[in-house]
XYZ file of C-alpha atoms in Angstrom:
368
model
C 81.020 80.764 121.515
C 82.769 82.926 118.987
C 86.427 82.162 117.835
C 87.737 85.120 120.135
C 85.844 83.811 123.029
C 87.515 80.498 122.757
C 90.826 82.223 123.300
C 89.584 83.770 126.442
C 88.660 87.143 124.856
C 85.573 88.952 125.662
C 82.995 89.600 123.042
C 83.302 93.132 121.445
C 80.443 95.324 120.165
C 82.259 97.747 117.892
C 80.476 101.070 117.745
C 83.640 103.074 117.255
C 83.876 102.626 113.473
C 86.112 100.598 111.231
C 89.181 101.192 113.482
C 92.384 99.287 113.394
C 92.429 98.828 117.157
C 89.276 96.691 116.964
C 90.217 94.869 113.818
C 88.809 97.242 111.251
C 86.034 95.187 109.160
C 84.161 92.059 109.819
C 84.231 90.553 106.477
C 81.521 89.287 104.395
C 81.152 85.398 104.305
C 82.032 85.434 100.554
C 85.204 87.255 101.407
C 86.024 84.842 104.082
C 85.459 82.025 101.886
C 87.768 83.584 99.114
C 90.445 83.906 101.857
C 90.054 80.396 102.996
C 90.471 79.056 99.494
C 93.521 81.285 98.890
C 95.023 80.040 102.101
C 94.803 76.368 100.943
C 96.440 76.798 97.473
C 99.418 78.458 95.822
C 100.147 80.955 93.575
C 103.236 82.915 92.162
C 103.216 86.116 94.155
C 104.598 88.362 91.562
C 101.837 87.221 89.323
C 99.298 87.722 91.815
C 100.471 91.244 92.527
C 100.064 92.049 88.872
C 96.730 90.437 88.608
C 95.545 92.378 91.579
C 96.896 95.673 90.273
C 94.467 95.158 87.022
C 91.521 94.467 89.266
C 92.370 97.534 91.325
C 92.745 99.709 88.134
C 89.258 98.558 86.861
C 87.631 99.499 90.156
C 89.473 102.840 90.684
C 89.714 104.050 87.056
C 93.625 104.093 87.594
C 96.137 102.854 85.200
C 97.506 100.052 87.684
C 97.590 99.294 91.287
C 99.519 97.655 94.019
C 98.299 95.762 97.024
C 99.772 96.465 100.318
C 99.523 95.098 103.910
C 97.582 98.214 104.754
C 97.190 101.957 104.189
C 100.271 102.888 106.406
C 102.316 100.458 104.307
C 101.049 102.070 101.389
C 102.365 105.371 102.301
C 105.837 104.114 102.980
C 105.940 102.078 99.645
C 104.508 105.099 97.583
C 107.181 107.247 99.006
C 109.891 104.881 98.468
C 108.775 104.169 94.911
C 108.942 108.172 93.981
C 112.427 108.272 95.513
C 114.036 104.864 94.262
C 111.866 104.027 91.191
C 112.747 100.471 89.967
C 116.305 101.062 90.609
C 117.334 97.904 92.483
C 120.536 99.578 94.113
C 118.290 102.441 95.436
C 115.464 100.213 96.430
C 117.924 98.122 98.518
C 119.533 101.390 99.931
C 116.332 102.734 101.489
C 115.291 104.096 103.934
C 118.768 105.605 103.600
C 118.164 108.242 100.892
C 120.985 110.633 101.505
C 121.553 112.881 98.280
C 118.486 111.604 96.687
C 115.391 113.792 95.849
C 113.731 112.657 99.221
C 111.870 115.536 100.375
C 107.952 114.985 100.709
C 106.010 118.189 100.977
C 102.831 117.990 103.326
C 100.614 120.638 104.757
C 101.207 121.069 108.453
C 97.651 120.224 109.400
C 97.990 116.906 107.439
C 101.071 115.648 109.496
C 98.683 113.781 111.692
C 98.755 110.675 113.968
C 96.156 108.050 112.870
C 97.528 105.458 115.356
C 100.825 105.997 114.294
C 102.394 109.047 112.807
C 102.287 109.903 108.884
C 105.767 111.425 109.325
C 106.943 108.125 110.408
C 105.557 106.271 107.657
C 106.954 108.729 105.192
C 110.294 108.172 107.088
C 110.007 104.360 106.555
C 110.030 105.057 102.744
C 113.131 107.028 102.824
C 111.190 110.285 102.911
C 112.329 113.559 104.574
C 109.039 115.377 105.705
C 109.001 119.056 104.828
C 105.807 120.609 106.539
C 104.322 123.780 104.707
C 102.343 126.458 106.641
C 100.643 126.328 109.971
C 98.597 123.528 111.918
C 95.279 125.772 110.896
C 96.416 128.054 107.945
C 98.344 127.182 104.831
C 98.512 129.315 101.790
C 99.550 128.422 98.321
C 102.642 130.402 98.694
C 103.626 128.417 101.812
C 103.557 125.275 99.549
C 105.567 126.942 96.730
C 108.079 127.959 99.244
C 108.513 124.411 100.668
C 109.167 122.958 97.100
C 112.906 122.713 96.290
C 115.439 120.773 94.227
C 115.193 117.902 96.669
C 111.544 117.541 96.524
C 110.451 114.111 95.455
C 106.617 114.301 95.903
C 103.538 116.286 97.390
C 101.347 114.336 99.775
C 98.026 115.139 100.632
C 96.087 113.547 103.627
C 92.129 113.166 103.106
C 91.113 112.026 106.606
C 88.857 113.018 109.626
C 92.286 113.186 111.614
C 93.418 115.951 109.411
C 92.626 119.581 110.111
C 89.558 120.361 108.149
C 89.782 124.083 107.842
C 92.589 126.481 106.531
C 94.149 123.944 104.326
C 94.703 124.184 100.698
C 92.523 121.992 98.538
C 93.829 119.017 96.726
C 93.197 120.678 93.432
C 96.035 123.233 94.497
C 98.523 120.437 95.207
C 97.782 118.734 91.778
C 98.062 122.224 90.018
C 101.536 122.761 91.836
C 102.527 119.015 91.009
C 101.868 119.528 87.309
C 103.725 122.982 87.399
C 106.671 121.580 89.200
C 106.721 118.152 87.524
C 106.173 116.298 90.904
C 104.054 113.481 91.482
C 100.980 114.089 93.883
C 100.331 111.252 96.432
C 96.947 111.094 98.158
C 96.369 109.192 101.479
C 92.491 108.391 101.363
C 92.865 105.441 103.626
C 89.092 105.450 104.963
C 87.610 107.178 102.112
C 84.621 105.558 100.299
C 84.918 106.923 96.799
C 87.522 104.813 95.024
C 87.691 106.837 91.745
C 87.257 110.546 92.882
C 91.110 111.246 93.483
C 92.371 109.479 90.491
C 89.740 111.552 88.475
C 91.084 114.735 90.030
C 94.382 114.143 88.672
C 96.544 112.433 91.730
C 99.389 110.376 90.753
C 98.804 107.868 93.334
C 96.111 107.167 95.779
C 96.379 105.054 98.975
C 93.426 103.237 100.525
C 92.793 100.811 103.401
C 91.326 97.626 102.307
C 89.828 96.942 105.919
C 87.978 100.299 106.170
C 85.134 101.577 103.747
C 85.820 98.569 101.340
C 84.964 95.832 103.942
C 88.010 93.516 103.275
C 90.569 92.089 105.589
C 93.475 94.062 107.006
C 95.219 95.058 103.747
C 95.432 98.184 101.553
C 96.363 99.231 98.155
C 98.170 102.024 96.090
C 96.507 102.822 92.648
C 97.608 105.392 90.032
C 100.217 105.900 87.136
C 101.363 102.680 85.632
C 105.118 103.637 85.960
C 104.728 104.462 89.711
C 102.666 101.241 90.481
C 105.630 99.150 88.723
C 107.805 100.998 91.027
C 105.620 100.207 94.106
C 105.624 96.522 93.332
C 109.254 96.743 93.011
C 109.746 98.050 96.557
C 108.828 94.381 97.763
C 112.481 93.820 97.095
C 113.459 96.403 99.742
C 111.500 98.003 102.518
C 108.238 96.586 101.246
C 109.491 92.997 102.281
C 108.977 93.885 105.967
C 105.365 94.771 105.235
C 104.588 92.238 102.558
C 100.944 91.450 101.919
C 100.000 87.527 101.926
C 97.910 85.566 99.147
C 94.946 85.430 101.562
C 94.814 89.157 102.236
C 95.203 89.890 98.525
C 92.530 87.478 97.501
C 90.204 88.806 100.312
C 90.868 92.286 99.245
C 89.946 91.301 95.426
C 86.771 89.669 96.770
C 85.869 92.832 98.846
C 86.302 95.018 95.915
C 84.133 93.012 93.788
C 81.347 93.212 96.438
C 82.046 96.900 96.976
C 81.303 97.527 93.269
C 77.859 95.966 93.637
C 77.026 97.402 97.119
C 74.596 100.179 97.530
C 75.934 103.474 98.801
C 72.570 104.248 100.327
C 72.756 105.176 104.007
C 69.276 105.072 104.641
C 69.222 101.846 106.670
C 72.216 102.985 108.827
C 70.505 106.259 109.233
C 67.246 104.595 110.602
C 69.412 102.493 112.934
C 71.118 105.671 114.321
C 67.946 107.537 114.677
C 66.399 104.549 116.808
C 69.651 104.538 119.000
C 69.415 108.289 119.593
C 65.695 108.007 120.628
C 66.607 105.230 123.266
C 69.622 107.416 124.472
C 67.467 110.479 124.854
C 65.281 108.761 127.288
C 68.200 108.756 129.873
C 68.862 111.710 132.047
C 72.067 113.515 131.288
C 72.537 112.250 127.865
C 71.757 114.365 124.862
C 71.891 112.623 121.534
C 71.643 113.470 118.076
C 72.403 112.250 114.272
C 75.319 113.910 112.908
C 77.314 113.425 109.761
C 80.898 112.470 109.609
C 83.233 115.445 110.156
C 85.042 114.655 106.845
C 81.996 114.958 104.863
C 81.451 111.346 104.097
C 77.984 109.746 103.783
C 78.374 108.322 107.189
C 75.858 109.150 110.035
C 76.450 108.478 113.834
C 74.682 108.941 117.154
C 76.713 111.778 118.841
C 76.105 111.856 122.507
C 76.732 114.903 124.735
C 77.221 113.879 128.427
C 75.980 116.367 130.913
C 78.230 115.450 134.065
C 76.095 117.196 136.488
C 72.746 115.440 135.521
C 74.291 112.005 134.385
C 76.528 111.834 137.456
C 79.566 110.666 135.380
C 81.749 112.225 132.828
C 82.215 111.050 129.141
C 85.424 109.146 130.153
C 83.606 107.479 133.095
C 80.979 106.221 130.687
C 83.357 104.990 128.248
C 84.993 102.934 130.887
C 81.956 101.485 132.044
C 80.730 100.575 128.472
C 84.302 99.039 127.752
C 84.473 97.116 130.960
C 81.215 95.023 130.467
C 81.068 91.743 128.566
C 80.306 92.325 125.826
C 82.643 95.237 125.738
C 81.118 98.387 123.964
C 83.580 100.431 122.196
C 82.585 103.848 121.089
C 84.017 106.660 119.016
C 85.985 108.896 121.377
C 87.742 111.733 119.410
C 85.857 114.409 121.305
C 85.507 112.800 124.800
C 87.650 115.491 126.311
C 84.672 117.972 125.596
C 82.161 115.535 126.968
C 81.207 113.967 123.584
C 81.128 110.470 122.524
C 79.594 108.903 119.204
C 78.135 105.567 118.363
C 79.068 104.273 114.602
C 76.457 102.043 113.091
C 78.674 100.647 110.074
C 80.274 97.890 112.075
C 77.280 96.995 114.350
C 75.936 93.424 113.706
C 72.197 92.914 113.624
C 70.457 93.520 116.963
C 73.686 95.008 118.604
C 71.869 98.475 118.881
C 69.407 97.059 121.162
C 72.200 95.551 123.205
C 73.965 99.013 123.443
C 70.716 100.481 124.548
C 70.030 97.988 127.287
C 73.450 98.430 128.570
C 72.870 102.037 128.845
C 69.812 101.680 130.725
C 71.683 99.179 132.946
C 74.342 101.699 133.786
C 71.825 104.402 134.575
C 69.846 102.140 136.940
C 72.918 101.250 138.911
C 74.062 105.069 139.350
C 74.468 106.242 142.906
């Protein structure tokens, strides 16, 4: 019996992805061991934050880093840092930022909901959101016209949630940041390349520790040294409500150490997906194919189109049947309204793809 089953919860097979709603990542035993050791000992947190910043800098190529409780907290803390800096009076005043350079310019197609609102995370840090352009079309002129005397930073969101066409590239944002003397913040929460955006010239980049990195629920900001010092200073202000514990910091560092050594070859995952696609295509009314992640990452999933007439059910009905079982099987459902679901191989534990295929066959055999 698993730990969650001992509390009366059903077993979960996560074929959705490294999703916060399902606990993000199942950590490697070495990460769990590091967290356990950290939980049974003490450290001066201010020193631990600085030491973690150095490790984050080594991994990302940034000047420094700051651990956070998650990527969402990273947005709030990074915004607070550009508004208040290390001024304690201003830090304690936030999120009240009246009269300060508090406007955060973001492309309209990047003002997304990721489980919460990007706009709300900015507001928690004292930022006032200024959206540039339209949801599917932003020109450089839109960004220029959004910049004013109260602008504190430019925020770029790199995410599958964001609009993938019609937006200005990060390079435009960075060029504008340099021209106007404004920091550029990149929300790269689930991205796999930990060095790319720093190398491109971003001043601060936010990552989730529990997504691609495979660590515990955590996150970090990396970037310019002065800005990272300001990020850590926010733990005397709004950061206090979103502080990250010693166990999560150590788990994050252990995951980063493993991440540096991990192979980025997607071959094994691709083979798993191909086996699952073959099994699904044996079922009438389901049409499966291997597709790459919509944001361009080296992630391959089994995408399934549900033919309602032949299958005798809609995609939403199939989702409910999969989630109602024990184990409960959770799929990736961003396009369920179009009859499409997907299975993500990354969170699957050995042999779980066979359980998914068997459950689908059971559902099909019980159709009326």
